[in-house]
Amino acid sequence: MKTLEELKAIRDKMKNQVGIRSEEENTTRVVVGMATCGIAAGARPVLTAFSDLVQEKGLGNVAVTQTGCIGLCMYEPIVEVMEPGKDKVTYVKMDAEKAAEVVEQHLIGGKVVTKYTIQK
Amino acid sequence: MYRSHVLVCGGTGCTSSGSQAIIDALESEIKKNGLETEVQVVKTGCFGLCALGPIMIVYPEGTFYSMVKEDDIAEIVSEHLLKGRIVSRLVYDETVVEDGIKSLNETDFYKKQHRIALRNCGVINPEAIDEYIGCDGYEALGKVVTTMTPDEVIETILDSGLRGRGGGGFPTGLKWKLAKGNDADQKYVCCNADEGDPGAFMDRSILEGDPHVVLEAMAIAGYAIGATQGYIYIRAEYPIAVDRLNVAIKQAREYGLLGKNIFGTDFCFDIELRLGAGAFVCGEETALMTSIEGHRGEPRPRPPFPAVKGLFGKPTILNNVETYANIPRIILLGADWFKSMGTEKSKGTKVFALGGKIKNTGLVEIPMGTTLREVVEEIGGGIPNGKKFKAAQTGGPSGGCIPAEHIDIPIDYDNLISIGSMMGSGGLIVMDEDTCMVDIAKFFLEFTVDESCGKCTPCRIGTKRLLEMLDKITKGQATLEDIDKMEELCYYIKDNSLCGLGQTAPNPVLSTLKFFRDEYVAHVVDKKCPAGVCKDLLSYSIIKDKCFGCGMCAKACPAGAITKTDYVAPGKKLPAYEIDASKCVKCGACVGTCKFKAIVKE
């Protein structure tokens, strides 16, 4: 390593990875239902898609976690997005491609992807 | 990319309570559940809460598991890592609140702490240089060599008010300035990692948890004073720290952060380790450098000071591990940021190793000026078993005690000296009402007698005579005149010893004499140990009228000193027992066995 730029490149790459270990108040939480019903319906690829994309895009204020059964087993895989100071948004019947859309439009763009949310 | 990071403490404390077995079990369970591409296990340095080890934190949730056992791992993996259900029975109970789990930073132990020197300990993998760089590592070194002059670096450190964390509290910037001012063909930067105070382990924890911070700071120091070679003098009893330092030095060399032409500039700097054999005197700067040179570790008179004539006769600076750990942050965030913390003459934070009679044994970093009460009662969680706080010992064998009447004193260099103690390297041993202050003074004196190198007479012979006087007192054979003589000898040793070891060795005696003279007098005049510790002044006896004659005490006695008598107390059926004082070894084993509280200690 001979330049500050090289150091910065490593730093930026690692920041997204070690950033998961900070405990900030102002984080958006993405919670994936990972009970038996969720796993059976395919929640794991959804979870990994979210966590990979959030780190790839460097979304430092988003934490991806799992939770147990939310109670709507027929809608699994279910993903809840909780932004500080906003109402919870619940996405249902998710898969990895839909997850990518949610990351792009909701987490980055700030616009809820209504077509995947729970229908009244 | 990993969605979850499991941080397991790999510091010495948690390693000895089995954290390596936990890491192995975690890795195999994670594999069994097919999570190896999703969950990363990271072995970190010390989290600070050693009393609750082995410790594990799961991110992104920040769930803090304490006292984890190997058998718990399968449950943690299948419940938490796979299904996201936190195993609440294993969670640190301080973090559990009614509606779930609160952040670790909100707990009493962490709330009042402010981590600068320990900022990466328990957060990064100390054996991965990339993780250190990800936490702004080596940015300060880059900034210094490419944009600052050596004088600007020294000015920043001077301005920050940083003082040596190893004990003396000498301004770090001034030390650097003096070394820079002396021209020589070769200068040296040394790191004192010969942490020898009983009860202090913050330097070890920094080296184990964040070794790169020390390397980076030493390189900055090298740039500032014009040195190209650094030495870390570390005791061989710290094998984990030695290993991690070796790994860190190798990685830094591979990245070109140590070696020739750092960041493409003319600046060259390299670091080597020197292992010490664990002699306490080698923590003294001249003895340490003599030892690096390959000679027997003995101090020499100052002046000349190391900044003029140090290692191999060249200008040298020597700083402690914790001092170095503050440097990169000061460079990055500025002197004003550092100055904003602390008291008028003591800036920044200080790490303390909490030990003794306290609930949360471990490592804490607090802003200077925090009161002892906050440290003991809030961060430390108070004294176990409802006992009363009696005193705290700071500065180890060179320091003194802070009695209960001074518990509200804001901790900084000058306040501690004003009451006859010292900051020292930061060991803080808490004592409760069951601690005998004469016995404590004797304990530290035994240590200094063992560790005195023997070069100068006041220390070699003086501390030995001092210990003999203390021994006489604890045996009840001393007179009041002996106390006065002892005090006189203390001042003689302080004034005439060659190095810091001897000059500070009488401090534990002087400070306990100052605050607890009545305890010394009780040993001498009443032949009693008020705390019930000094065995020669204790006697155990059985109140015969309370004795039911069950014989449990006689069974427990290892010396066969308890026998049956002919006396049957009124209202009892069996004959009472008695203790033969000439056979009694005063172990106290009988007291615990007696259900009727018939055995008394005096």
XYZ file of C-alpha atoms in Angstrom:
722
model
C 0.000 0.000 0.000
C 1.545 3.253 -1.060
C -1.270 5.759 -1.079
C -4.040 7.092 1.108
C -6.520 6.135 -1.621
C -5.695 2.470 -1.197
C -6.246 2.783 2.537
C -9.552 4.534 1.932
C -10.697 1.780 -0.438
C -10.144 -0.878 2.235
C -11.782 1.315 4.838
C -14.920 1.897 2.814
C -15.256 -1.767 2.001
C -14.833 -2.798 5.638
C -17.001 -0.035 7.089
C -20.131 -1.614 5.665
C -19.146 -4.934 7.137
C -18.154 -3.860 10.630
C -20.902 -1.223 10.666
C -23.347 -3.986 11.602
C -21.721 -3.948 15.064
C -22.662 -0.407 15.970
C -25.695 0.296 18.099
C -27.221 3.473 16.753
C -30.565 4.780 17.876
C -31.680 5.958 14.463
C -31.721 2.675 12.614
C -34.350 1.283 10.327
C -35.037 -2.326 11.191
C -35.878 -4.931 8.592
C -37.322 -7.935 10.352
C -37.805 -11.231 8.549
C -40.156 -13.865 10.027
C -38.031 -16.930 10.554
C -40.255 -19.337 12.424
C -40.876 -22.848 11.069
C -43.645 -21.515 8.832
C -41.426 -18.748 7.476
C -38.464 -21.022 6.835
C -40.744 -23.559 5.108
C -42.128 -20.836 2.866
C -38.626 -19.733 1.874
C -37.657 -16.979 4.313
C -33.956 -17.762 4.353
C -33.128 -16.579 0.832
C -35.160 -13.451 1.603
C -33.149 -12.822 4.758
C -29.795 -13.322 3.035
C -30.876 -11.174 0.090
C -31.759 -8.317 2.426
C -28.591 -8.551 4.471
C -26.330 -8.858 1.389
C -27.963 -5.943 -0.407
C -27.968 -3.680 2.631
C -24.232 -4.229 3.058
C -23.471 -3.999 -0.657
C -25.264 -0.692 -0.949
C -23.627 0.573 2.216
C -26.873 1.309 4.046
C -25.254 1.984 7.405
C -28.495 2.840 9.203
C -30.367 -0.365 8.356
C -30.283 -3.467 10.536
C -31.542 -6.760 9.172
C -32.761 -9.192 11.820
C -35.075 -12.159 12.186
C -38.096 -12.709 14.339
C -40.401 -15.589 15.173
C -43.910 -16.316 13.880
C -45.972 -13.178 13.367
C -49.212 -15.184 13.217
C -50.101 -14.821 9.556
C -48.554 -18.074 8.443
C -50.358 -18.171 5.127
C -48.680 -14.934 4.082
C -45.126 -16.066 4.837
C -42.370 -15.133 4.087
C -43.253 -11.917 5.883
C -40.926 -8.938 6.166
C -41.542 -5.935 8.379
C -39.777 -2.618 7.846
C -39.701 -0.330 10.864
C -38.422 3.179 10.352
C -38.006 5.439 13.349
C -40.996 7.724 13.743
C -43.020 6.014 10.987
C -45.666 3.327 10.840
C -44.543 -0.250 10.391
C -44.774 -1.571 6.835
C -45.497 -5.271 6.365
C -44.521 -7.039 3.153
C -45.932 -10.517 2.499
C -45.167 -13.519 0.316
C -41.680 -12.276 -0.306
C -38.825 -13.762 -2.296
C -35.307 -12.673 -3.139
C -36.273 -10.612 -6.229
C -39.018 -8.795 -4.356
C -36.511 -8.142 -1.595
C -34.209 -6.433 -4.093
C -37.072 -4.187 -5.164
C -37.884 -3.279 -1.574
C -34.241 -2.408 -0.887
C -34.035 -0.263 -4.015
C -37.373 1.541 -3.730
C -38.190 1.585 -0.028
C -34.910 1.516 1.888
C -33.021 3.677 -0.595
C -35.820 5.542 -2.370
C -38.058 6.009 0.652
C -41.165 4.838 -1.224
C -43.209 1.933 0.095
C -43.657 -0.853 -2.497
C -47.404 -1.097 -2.006
C -47.948 -4.023 -4.362
C -46.176 -6.358 -1.914
C -47.700 -5.024 1.266
C -50.480 -6.796 3.070
C -53.846 -6.157 1.382
C -56.715 -5.048 3.520
C -21.525 -10.935 3.068
C -22.643 -11.990 6.508
C -26.023 -10.989 7.875
C -25.059 -11.612 11.459
C -21.819 -11.305 13.403
C -21.262 -13.290 16.567
C -18.531 -11.678 18.650
C -16.919 -13.902 21.248
C -14.403 -12.512 23.696
C -10.941 -13.983 23.225
C -9.253 -11.953 25.945
C -7.329 -13.702 28.688
C -10.230 -13.567 31.161
C -12.759 -15.212 28.870
C -10.199 -17.587 27.372
C -9.569 -18.997 30.821
C -13.285 -19.437 31.349
C -13.485 -21.454 28.143
C -14.267 -19.113 25.253
C -12.159 -21.055 22.747
C -14.304 -24.169 23.262
C -17.342 -21.979 22.677
C -15.943 -20.630 19.422
C -15.241 -24.169 18.229
C -18.733 -25.322 19.202
C -20.282 -22.287 17.512
C -18.457 -22.921 14.286
C -19.449 -26.565 14.168
C -23.111 -25.854 15.054
C -23.282 -23.089 12.463
C -21.969 -25.483 9.873
C -24.465 -28.138 10.936
C -27.293 -25.677 10.367
C -25.889 -24.542 7.036
C -25.403 -20.978 8.216
C -21.676 -20.676 7.514
C -22.190 -18.217 4.673
C -24.633 -16.120 6.683
C -23.160 -15.897 10.150
C -19.613 -14.851 10.959
C -17.914 -15.777 14.205
C -15.399 -13.144 15.314
C -12.928 -13.631 18.123
C -12.403 -10.203 19.685
C -10.522 -8.668 22.564
C -11.868 -7.864 25.992
C -15.376 -6.426 26.418
C -14.585 -5.311 29.946
C -17.191 -7.246 31.893
C -14.843 -10.067 32.828
C -16.924 -11.126 35.840
C -19.584 -12.480 33.475
C -17.366 -14.325 31.009
C -17.364 -16.032 28.628
C -19.122 -13.224 26.841
C -20.796 -13.240 23.451
C -22.575 -10.490 21.494
C -24.788 -11.164 18.479
C -25.162 -8.351 15.950
C -27.165 -6.696 14.376
C -29.480 -7.175 17.365
C -26.710 -6.424 19.858
C -27.833 -9.270 22.104
C -25.436 -9.712 25.008
C -25.075 -13.288 26.247
C -23.094 -13.792 29.429
C -21.624 -16.831 31.169
C -22.205 -18.934 28.085
C -21.496 -22.646 28.304
C -20.608 -25.067 25.546
C -23.927 -26.879 26.055
C -25.856 -23.681 25.335
C -24.403 -23.223 21.873
C -26.748 -25.587 20.003
C -29.720 -23.676 21.396
C -28.279 -20.264 20.556
C -27.573 -21.336 16.980
C -30.888 -23.040 16.276
C -33.051 -20.530 18.129
C -31.333 -17.191 17.719
C -29.126 -17.420 14.645
C -31.546 -19.506 12.604
C -34.955 -18.432 13.830
C -34.229 -15.082 15.396
C -35.585 -16.004 18.807
C -33.341 -14.607 21.498
C -32.470 -17.153 24.184
C -33.564 -14.943 27.036
C -32.362 -17.180 29.848
C -28.758 -16.577 28.759
C -29.018 -12.854 28.208
C -27.175 -10.553 30.648
C -29.997 -9.784 33.087
C -29.138 -6.069 33.300
C -30.167 -5.703 29.660
C -33.562 -7.378 30.098
C -36.403 -4.907 30.514
C -40.156 -5.422 30.505
C -40.775 -4.883 26.822
C -37.770 -6.732 25.517
C -34.077 -6.094 25.605
C -32.316 -2.789 25.920
C -29.041 -1.785 24.399
C -25.865 -2.774 26.181
C -24.817 0.878 26.198
C -27.786 1.577 28.457
C -26.704 -0.755 31.239
C -25.195 0.639 34.425
C -21.853 -0.926 33.604
C -21.473 0.772 30.213
C -23.657 3.892 30.576
C -21.105 6.096 32.307
C -18.133 4.778 30.398
C -16.528 6.595 27.528
C -14.343 4.405 25.399
C -11.390 5.934 23.571
C -8.464 3.673 24.351
C -10.787 0.665 24.416
C -12.956 1.746 21.496
C -12.133 -1.246 19.310
C -11.772 -3.800 22.096
C -14.609 -6.258 21.847
C -15.665 -4.803 18.485
C -13.093 -5.920 15.949
C -11.173 -9.071 15.262
C -7.687 -8.139 16.485
C -6.061 -10.488 13.992
C -7.644 -8.820 10.954
C -5.972 -5.591 9.888
C -8.865 -4.852 7.497
C -11.296 -4.620 10.399
C -9.019 -2.133 12.134
C -8.801 -0.093 8.929
C -12.612 -0.292 8.688
C -12.731 1.505 12.050
C -10.588 4.397 10.751
C -7.358 2.546 11.480
C -4.083 3.911 10.063
C -5.916 7.008 8.856
C -4.142 9.069 11.515
C -0.761 7.748 10.391
C -1.628 8.599 6.779
C -2.708 12.087 7.787
C 0.446 12.671 9.818
C 3.027 11.566 7.254
C 1.346 13.207 4.257
C -0.027 16.462 5.641
C 1.634 17.351 8.947
C 5.129 18.344 10.020
C 6.675 16.650 13.063
C 6.322 19.897 14.994
C 2.610 20.082 14.202
C 2.158 16.530 15.499
C 3.950 17.345 18.746
C 2.009 20.591 19.074
C -1.291 18.686 18.734
C -0.327 16.165 21.400
C 0.945 18.921 23.707
C -2.204 20.928 23.186
C -4.448 17.933 23.896
C -3.073 17.762 27.447
C -2.526 13.992 27.214
C -0.507 12.716 30.173
C 1.267 9.399 30.560
C -1.162 6.652 31.495
C 1.472 4.382 32.999
C 1.469 6.074 36.369
C 3.580 9.213 36.518
C 1.296 11.411 34.456
C 4.107 13.240 32.627
C 2.789 15.265 29.651
C 3.265 13.059 26.586
C 3.741 15.935 24.147
C 6.522 17.389 26.280
C 8.319 14.051 26.333
C 8.165 13.928 22.540
C 9.291 17.530 22.220
C 12.365 16.912 24.372
C 13.322 13.842 22.326
C 12.806 15.691 19.052
C 15.062 18.515 20.216
C 18.036 16.210 20.670
C 19.861 15.546 17.428
C 21.259 12.074 16.901
C 21.941 9.660 14.052
C 19.431 7.235 15.546
C 16.481 7.632 17.930
C 14.095 5.078 19.356
C 10.409 4.797 20.208
C 9.619 2.309 22.945
C 6.371 0.971 24.277
C 6.104 -0.113 27.876
C 3.887 -3.190 27.920
C 5.507 -4.621 31.028
C 2.364 -4.291 33.069
C 3.267 -5.596 36.484
C 0.955 -4.105 39.109
C -1.086 -6.783 40.820
C -4.652 -6.293 39.649
C -3.970 -4.210 36.525
C -4.673 -5.662 33.091
C -5.741 -2.801 30.811
C -2.560 -2.819 28.737
C -2.912 -6.506 28.133
C -6.515 -6.043 27.068
C -5.652 -3.286 24.602
C -2.862 -5.366 23.080
C -5.133 -8.379 22.862
C -8.143 -6.502 21.556
C -6.643 -3.804 19.356
C -2.914 -4.357 18.725
C -2.785 -2.192 15.605
C -3.636 0.972 17.515
C -0.336 0.679 19.383
C 1.640 0.065 16.192
C 0.002 3.035 14.485
C 0.654 5.351 17.435
C 4.292 4.271 17.698
C 4.801 5.028 14.021
C 3.253 8.472 14.575
C 5.617 8.998 17.505
C 8.536 7.878 15.335
C 7.589 10.429 12.702
C 7.264 13.151 15.323
C 10.651 12.666 16.985
C 12.587 11.412 13.966
C 13.006 7.754 14.904
C 12.959 4.802 12.536
C 12.921 1.941 14.991
C 10.463 0.982 17.700
C 10.528 -1.647 20.399
C 7.619 -3.043 22.355
C 8.757 -4.446 25.674
C 6.132 -6.941 26.740
C 6.133 -9.529 29.460
C 6.267 -13.134 28.339
C 3.412 -13.955 30.723
C 1.057 -12.371 28.177
C 1.173 -15.075 25.495
C -2.090 -14.078 23.764
C -0.987 -10.456 23.512
C 2.419 -11.504 22.167
C 0.802 -13.692 19.503
C -1.565 -10.977 18.364
C 1.166 -8.366 18.262
C 3.264 -10.655 16.088
C 0.308 -11.181 13.745
C -0.379 -7.443 13.680
C 3.242 -6.499 12.936
C 3.350 -9.035 10.096
C 0.116 -7.707 8.571
C 1.205 -4.086 8.898
C 4.487 -4.900 7.137
C 2.632 -6.700 4.340
C 0.441 -3.634 3.826
C 3.465 -1.360 3.869
C 2.206 0.429 6.980
C 5.435 -0.511 8.713
C 8.740 -0.652 6.884
C 10.267 1.553 4.234
C 8.654 4.620 2.625
C 5.330 4.533 4.412
C 2.512 5.954 2.234
C 5.060 6.691 -0.459
C 6.927 9.226 1.689
C 10.510 9.226 2.937
C 9.354 8.083 6.354
C 10.555 4.618 7.377
C 9.614 2.901 10.609
C 9.664 -0.650 11.919
C 8.815 -2.311 15.216
C 10.233 -5.308 17.048
C 9.080 -7.119 20.167
C 11.232 -7.751 23.200
C 9.925 -10.212 25.765
C 10.509 -9.557 29.425
C 10.733 -12.227 32.077
C 8.163 -10.528 34.254
C 10.292 -8.579 36.708
C 8.294 -5.697 38.185
C 11.307 -3.372 38.123
C 11.467 -3.642 34.318
C 8.381 -1.438 34.161
C 10.675 1.370 35.337
C 11.924 3.177 32.243
C 15.692 2.944 32.698
C 15.503 -0.700 33.816
C 13.262 -1.480 30.835
C 15.745 -0.030 28.377
C 18.656 -1.781 30.071
C 16.726 -5.008 29.644
C 16.040 -4.324 25.928
C 19.780 -3.832 25.494
C 20.238 -7.374 26.732
C 21.497 -6.628 30.221
C 20.075 -7.527 33.590
C 17.017 -5.349 34.219
C 18.273 -2.801 36.731
C 17.566 0.917 36.854
C 20.198 3.619 36.574
C 20.176 7.158 37.979
C 18.447 9.969 36.060
C 19.502 12.396 34.626
C 20.407 11.800 31.887
C 16.772 11.249 30.988
C 15.885 8.852 28.164
C 14.954 11.778 25.911
C 18.653 12.702 26.016
C 20.376 9.376 26.489
C 18.097 6.367 26.419
C 18.158 3.059 24.637
C 21.682 2.214 23.371
C 22.668 5.692 24.524
C 20.388 7.388 21.951
C 17.455 9.769 22.487
C 14.412 7.621 23.242
C 10.785 8.059 24.161
C 8.980 5.494 26.209
C 5.211 5.531 26.544
C 2.727 3.165 28.024
C 0.283 1.088 25.929
C -2.795 3.015 27.017
C -1.110 6.356 26.270
C -0.422 5.199 22.713
C -3.998 3.976 22.316
C -5.206 7.579 22.673
C -2.872 9.049 20.030
C -4.591 8.161 16.714
C -7.946 9.513 17.923
C -6.339 12.770 19.041
C -4.726 13.186 15.617
C -7.992 12.474 13.801
C -10.438 14.366 16.003
C -8.136 17.105 17.234
C -6.746 18.373 20.509
C -9.911 20.334 21.310
C -12.041 17.224 21.174
C -9.728 15.475 23.635
C -9.494 18.520 25.873
C -13.268 18.693 26.158
C -13.190 15.608 28.390
C -11.747 15.434 31.872
C -10.721 17.917 34.512
C -8.566 21.036 34.397
C -5.211 19.300 34.539
C -6.169 15.762 33.564
C -7.725 15.446 30.127
C -9.427 12.565 28.409
C -10.297 9.240 29.958
C -8.601 6.603 32.062
C -9.012 2.860 31.991
C -9.320 1.114 35.339
C -9.149 -2.559 36.123
C -11.836 -3.082 38.742
C -11.123 -5.870 41.154
C -11.527 -7.011 44.720
C -14.814 -6.907 46.592
C -16.998 -5.644 43.776
C -19.798 -7.124 41.705
C -18.713 -6.206 38.169
C -15.062 -7.193 38.072
C -13.604 -5.994 34.815
C -12.274 -3.188 32.706
C -13.856 0.268 32.619
C -12.906 3.449 30.822
C -14.224 6.642 32.389
C -13.733 10.352 31.758
C -11.244 11.908 34.198
C -13.135 13.538 37.036
C -15.657 10.740 37.495
C -16.045 10.162 41.216
C -14.946 7.016 42.952
C -18.537 6.574 44.143
C -19.805 6.424 40.553
C -17.153 3.860 39.685
C -17.806 1.634 42.679
C -21.554 1.925 43.136
C -22.879 2.486 39.631
C -20.429 1.047 37.121
C -19.048 -1.562 39.482
C -22.487 -2.571 40.719
C -21.573 -2.086 44.378
C -20.138 -4.439 46.931
C -21.488 -7.988 47.120
C -23.282 -9.503 50.121
C -24.460 -6.142 51.448
C -21.075 -5.300 52.951
C -19.885 -1.766 53.476
C -17.256 0.006 51.368
C -14.100 0.537 53.375
C -11.439 1.740 50.944
C -10.142 1.406 47.393
C -6.508 0.842 46.524
C -5.251 2.615 43.413
C -1.815 2.472 41.876
C -1.044 -1.031 43.121
C 2.106 -1.444 45.195
C 3.167 2.143 44.405
C -0.128 3.720 45.328
C -2.263 4.126 48.342
C -5.776 3.736 49.527
C -8.777 6.015 49.238
C -10.936 5.621 52.346
C -14.735 5.858 52.446
C -14.624 9.496 53.582
C -13.054 10.434 50.218
C -15.389 8.356 48.049
C -16.782 11.466 46.365
C -13.401 12.620 45.139
C -13.259 13.189 41.360
C -10.581 10.836 40.069
C -7.667 12.558 38.350
C -3.884 12.643 38.716
C -3.658 15.590 41.094
C -6.602 14.715 43.337
C -5.268 11.237 43.954
C -1.800 12.554 44.797
C -3.311 15.133 47.149
C -4.727 12.348 49.316
C -1.528 10.293 49.240
C -2.441 7.816 46.533
C -1.676 7.887 42.832
C -3.272 7.038 39.514
C -0.695 4.366 38.801
C -1.391 2.230 35.806
C -5.030 1.975 36.836
C -5.580 -1.021 39.053
C -8.491 -0.302 41.364
C -8.970 -2.804 44.141
C -12.090 -2.399 46.219
C -12.054 -3.434 49.853
C -14.955 -3.992 52.209
C -15.235 -4.063 55.995
C -13.738 -7.569 56.149
C -10.395 -6.295 54.864
C -7.605 -5.579 57.346
C -5.616 -2.545 56.249
C -2.435 -3.702 57.961
C -2.728 -6.978 56.128
C -3.168 -5.113 52.801
C -0.065 -3.018 53.440
C 1.793 -6.203 54.255
C 0.586 -7.852 51.054
C 1.958 -5.033 48.891
C 5.198 -4.883 50.847
C 5.710 -8.619 50.342
C 5.348 -7.914 46.632
C 7.902 -5.098 46.559
C 10.366 -7.055 48.697
C 10.137 -9.889 46.168
C 10.482 -7.540 43.226
C 13.200 -5.220 44.519
C 16.140 -5.664 42.156
C 18.644 -5.180 44.959
C 20.780 -2.548 43.300
C 20.318 0.165 45.936
C 20.437 -0.330 49.694
C 17.400 1.720 50.822
C 15.094 -0.407 48.723
C 16.802 -3.782 49.138
C 17.218 -3.639 52.917
C 14.709 -0.933 53.810
C 11.665 -2.695 52.373
C 12.722 -5.939 54.025
C 12.938 -4.272 57.465
C 9.616 -2.554 56.806
C 7.993 -5.885 56.074
C 9.422 -7.360 59.275
C 7.899 -4.505 61.275
C 4.522 -5.050 59.629
C 4.786 -8.728 60.377
C 5.438 -7.954 64.027
C 2.336 -5.786 64.121
C 0.101 -8.442 62.590
C 1.414 -10.911 65.162
C 0.645 -8.584 68.035
C 4.297 -8.331 69.075
C 4.890 -4.670 68.243
C 4.908 -1.579 70.455
C 3.645 1.897 69.667
C 7.243 2.965 69.262
C 7.554 0.510 66.365
C 4.818 2.346 64.472
C 6.731 5.597 64.746
C 9.967 3.926 63.693
C 8.205 2.340 60.773
C 6.915 5.704 59.607
C 10.395 7.175 59.825
C 11.822 4.304 57.800
C 9.116 4.836 55.146
C 10.263 8.402 54.530
C 13.893 7.306 54.505
C 13.213 4.722 51.780
C 11.175 7.228 49.748
C 13.900 9.844 49.835
C 16.895 7.640 49.133
C 15.900 4.904 46.697
C 17.315 4.918 43.192
C 14.191 4.341 41.149
C 10.430 4.596 41.260
C 10.014 1.124 42.697
C 11.754 1.985 45.966
C 10.585 5.580 46.041
C 6.956 4.475 46.021
C 7.213 1.162 47.861
C 6.308 2.624 51.289
C 3.170 4.330 49.911
C 0.736 1.561 50.878
C 2.059 1.697 54.456
C 2.023 5.483 54.684
C -1.444 5.810 53.255
C -3.004 3.127 55.446
C -1.239 4.702 58.433
C -2.702 8.058 57.502
C -6.287 6.909 57.207
C -6.422 3.815 59.386
C -3.936 4.491 62.175
C -6.494 3.273 64.714
C -6.345 -0.170 63.121
C -2.578 -0.285 63.583
C -3.025 0.834 67.187
C -5.664 -1.855 67.773
C -3.173 -4.502 66.599
C -0.458 -3.120 68.882
C -2.304 -2.070 72.036
C -5.416 -4.258 72.159
C -3.718 -7.147 70.325
C -6.828 -7.398 68.168
C -7.439 -7.343 64.429
C -10.690 -5.350 64.000
C -11.452 -6.917 60.617
C -10.740 -10.419 61.908
C -8.064 -11.232 59.322
C -4.710 -11.464 61.119
C -4.634 -15.042 62.331
C -2.254 -14.575 65.205
C -4.618 -12.131 66.832
C -7.690 -14.283 66.447
C -9.137 -16.853 68.729
C -12.078 -19.148 68.202
C -14.115 -20.456 71.090
C -17.339 -22.325 71.710
C -19.974 -20.830 73.984
C -20.760 -23.980 75.908
C -24.239 -22.971 76.969
C -25.259 -22.636 73.338
C -23.670 -25.919 72.225
C -26.047 -28.801 71.447
C -23.165 -31.275 71.243
C -23.872 -32.341 67.644
C -20.158 -32.633 66.898
C -20.302 -31.176 63.387
C -17.526 -28.710 64.181
C -15.233 -31.458 65.434
C -15.711 -33.320 62.148
C -14.886 -30.209 60.135
C -11.757 -29.330 62.089
C -8.658 -30.245 60.042
C -6.378 -29.984 63.082
C -8.315 -32.137 65.532
C -8.472 -29.201 67.903
C -12.142 -29.655 68.901
C -13.024 -32.235 71.526
C -15.988 -33.259 73.671
C -16.186 -32.052 77.308
C -18.081 -33.426 80.318
C -20.296 -30.366 80.558
C -23.944 -30.630 79.491
C -25.568 -27.233 79.183
C -28.975 -26.680 80.842
C -31.743 -27.785 78.505
C -29.369 -29.713 76.175
C -29.028 -33.497 75.978
C -25.437 -33.983 74.804
C -22.156 -32.724 76.266
C -20.708 -29.529 74.817
C -17.498 -29.305 72.747
C -14.494 -27.045 73.223
C -11.580 -25.748 71.124
C -7.976 -26.354 72.187
C -6.367 -22.995 71.389
C -2.875 -24.487 71.193
C -3.932 -26.831 68.379
C -6.288 -24.428 66.534
C -4.977 -23.259 63.144
C -7.649 -20.543 62.902
C -8.999 -21.630 59.563
C -12.583 -20.860 60.553
C -13.932 -24.112 59.059
C -15.901 -24.881 62.240
C -17.865 -21.614 62.233
C -19.745 -22.437 59.053
C -20.796 -25.891 60.280
C -22.409 -24.724 63.521
C -26.157 -24.325 63.125
C -26.550 -22.820 66.567
C -24.059 -19.961 66.218
C -22.225 -21.271 69.241
C -18.740 -20.643 67.813
C -17.393 -17.104 68.045
C -14.388 -15.421 66.508
C -12.653 -12.679 68.470
